[in-house]
Amino acid sequence: MQNKEKFKELIRAVKFTLISLSAGIIQIGSFTLFYELFKWEYWLAYLVSLLLSIIWNFTINRKLTFKSAGNVPKAMAQLLGFYAVFTPVTMLGGQWVEDLGVHGIIVEGVTMILNFVLEFLFCRFVIYRDSLDTAEKGEEKNLKEETDNIE
């Protein structure tokens, strides 16, 4: 990989991290509200807060991090497949660990770190592997067509 490509991937990872931090704020904030204030069971507070963060993270990262002009329903279905496995494992596993006496906030934090790493890898190498930066190329193409039409 050339230095330019390595730098581009580093920037992509930094963007994903920053956007994921904002999704993490949404997730931990809503989880804390549901778990501590409303006294929901761990699994329910986790599930609702996870869904809120997934929607935010997918929407922003698709546009800003991966710059994909690919098929949105297909990308959403692939992400749904990822979460069809990840969510039950972490929801049930998290409930089990919390039942063992580990505080739900700690379980949530560890789960969020695991989610961050696995979701980045899944998005980068599965969902967007063939459509990285295609929105950027489409914008360049549209700009070129507009300038050609002016001449």
Coordinates of C-alpha atoms in Angstrom, one line a residue:
M1 CA 0.0 0.0 0.0
Q2 CA 1.4 3.4 -0.9
N3 CA 1.9 6.1 1.7
K4 CA -1.1 8.1 0.2
E5 CA -3.4 5.1 0.6
K6 CA -2.1 4.4 4.2
F7 CA -2.8 8.0 5.1
K8 CA -6.3 7.8 3.6
E9 CA -7.0 4.7 5.7
L10 CA -5.7 6.3 8.8
I11 CA -8.0 9.3 8.2
R12 CA -10.9 6.9 7.6
A13 CA -10.1 5.2 10.9
V14 CA -9.9 8.5 12.8
K15 CA -13.2 9.7 11.3
F16 CA -14.9 6.4 12.2
T17 CA -13.5 6.8 15.7
L18 CA -14.8 10.3 16.2
I19 CA -18.2 9.5 14.8
S20 CA -18.4 6.4 16.9
L21 CA -17.6 8.4 19.9
S22 CA -20.6 10.6 19.2
A23 CA -22.7 7.4 18.7
G24 CA -21.2 6.1 22.0
I25 CA -22.4 9.2 23.8
I26 CA -25.9 8.5 22.4
Q27 CA -25.6 4.9 23.5
I28 CA -24.2 5.4 27.0
G29 CA -26.5 8.4 27.6
S30 CA -29.6 6.5 26.6
F31 CA -28.5 3.3 28.3
T32 CA -27.8 5.2 31.6
L33 CA -31.2 6.9 31.4
F34 CA -33.0 3.6 30.8
Y35 CA -30.9 1.4 33.2
E36 CA -30.4 3.8 36.1
L37 CA -33.3 6.2 36.0
F38 CA -36.1 4.0 34.5
K39 CA -34.7 0.8 36.1
W40 CA -35.1 -1.3 33.0
E41 CA -33.5 -4.7 32.8
Y42 CA -30.0 -4.6 31.4
W43 CA -30.9 -6.4 28.1
L44 CA -33.7 -4.0 27.3
A45 CA -31.8 -0.8 28.1
Y46 CA -28.9 -2.2 26.1
L47 CA -31.0 -3.1 23.1
V48 CA -32.8 0.2 22.8
S49 CA -29.6 2.2 23.3
L50 CA -27.7 0.1 20.8
L51 CA -30.4 0.6 18.2
L52 CA -30.2 4.4 18.6
S53 CA -26.4 4.4 18.2
I54 CA -26.6 2.1 15.2
I55 CA -28.9 4.3 13.3
W56 CA -26.7 7.4 14.0
N57 CA -23.4 5.6 13.3
F58 CA -24.6 4.1 10.0
T59 CA -26.0 7.3 8.7
I60 CA -23.1 9.5 9.4
N61 CA -20.3 7.0 8.7
R62 CA -21.7 6.0 5.3
K63 CA -21.6 9.5 4.1
L64 CA -18.5 11.0 5.8
T65 CA -16.2 8.0 6.6
F66 CA -16.7 5.5 3.8
K67 CA -18.1 8.0 1.2
S68 CA -20.2 5.3 -0.3
A69 CA -22.6 5.8 -3.2
G70 CA -23.5 2.1 -3.0
N71 CA -26.9 0.6 -2.6
V72 CA -28.2 1.8 0.8
P73 CA -30.8 -0.9 1.4
K74 CA -28.1 -3.6 0.7
A75 CA -25.6 -1.9 3.1
M76 CA -28.3 -1.7 5.7
A77 CA -29.2 -5.4 5.2
Q78 CA -25.6 -6.3 5.6
L79 CA -25.3 -4.3 8.8
L80 CA -28.5 -5.9 10.0
G81 CA -26.9 -9.3 9.4
F82 CA -23.9 -8.2 11.5
Y83 CA -26.1 -7.1 14.3
A84 CA -28.3 -10.2 14.0
V85 CA -25.3 -12.1 15.4
F86 CA -23.7 -9.4 17.5
T87 CA -26.8 -8.2 19.4
P88 CA -28.1 -11.5 20.8
V89 CA -24.6 -12.6 21.8
T90 CA -23.8 -9.3 23.6
M91 CA -27.3 -8.8 25.0
L92 CA -27.5 -12.3 26.5
G93 CA -23.8 -12.4 27.4
G94 CA -24.0 -8.9 29.0
Q95 CA -27.1 -9.9 31.0
W96 CA -25.3 -13.0 32.2
V97 CA -22.2 -11.0 33.3
E98 CA -24.4 -8.4 35.0
D99 CA -26.2 -11.2 36.8
L100 CA -22.8 -12.4 38.1
G101 CA -22.4 -9.0 39.8
V102 CA -20.6 -6.9 37.3
H103 CA -22.2 -3.4 37.1
G104 CA -24.2 -2.9 33.9
I105 CA -22.3 0.3 33.1
I106 CA -19.0 -1.7 33.0
V107 CA -20.5 -4.4 30.9
E108 CA -21.9 -1.7 28.6
G109 CA -18.5 -0.1 28.2
V110 CA -16.7 -3.3 27.4
T111 CA -19.4 -4.2 24.9
M112 CA -19.2 -0.8 23.2
I113 CA -15.4 -1.2 22.7
L114 CA -16.0 -4.6 21.2
N115 CA -18.8 -3.2 19.0
F116 CA -16.6 -0.3 17.8
V117 CA -13.7 -2.6 16.6
L118 CA -15.9 -5.3 15.0
E119 CA -18.2 -2.8 13.3
F120 CA -15.3 -0.9 11.8
L121 CA -13.8 -4.0 10.4
F122 CA -17.1 -5.3 9.1
C123 CA -18.0 -2.0 7.4
R124 CA -14.6 -1.5 5.9
F125 CA -13.9 -5.0 4.6
V126 CA -17.5 -6.3 4.0
I127 CA -20.1 -3.6 3.5
Y128 CA -18.1 -0.9 1.8
R129 CA -15.1 -2.8 0.3
D130 CA -16.3 -2.3 -3.2
S131 CA -17.9 1.1 -2.8
L132 CA -15.3 3.1 -0.8
D133 CA -15.2 6.7 -1.9
T134 CA -17.7 6.2 -4.7
A135 CA -19.8 9.2 -3.6
E136 CA -16.6 11.3 -3.8
K137 CA -16.0 10.1 -7.4
G138 CA -19.6 10.8 -8.3
E139 CA -19.4 14.3 -7.1
E140 CA -16.2 14.8 -9.1
K141 CA -18.0 13.4 -12.2
N142 CA -21.0 15.7 -11.7
L143 CA -18.7 18.7 -11.3
K144 CA -16.9 17.8 -14.5
E145 CA -20.2 17.4 -16.4
E146 CA -21.4 20.8 -15.1
T147 CA -18.2 22.5 -16.2
D148 CA -18.3 20.8 -19.5
N149 CA -21.9 22.0 -20.1
I150 CA -20.9 25.6 -19.3
E151 CA -18.2 25.6 -22.1

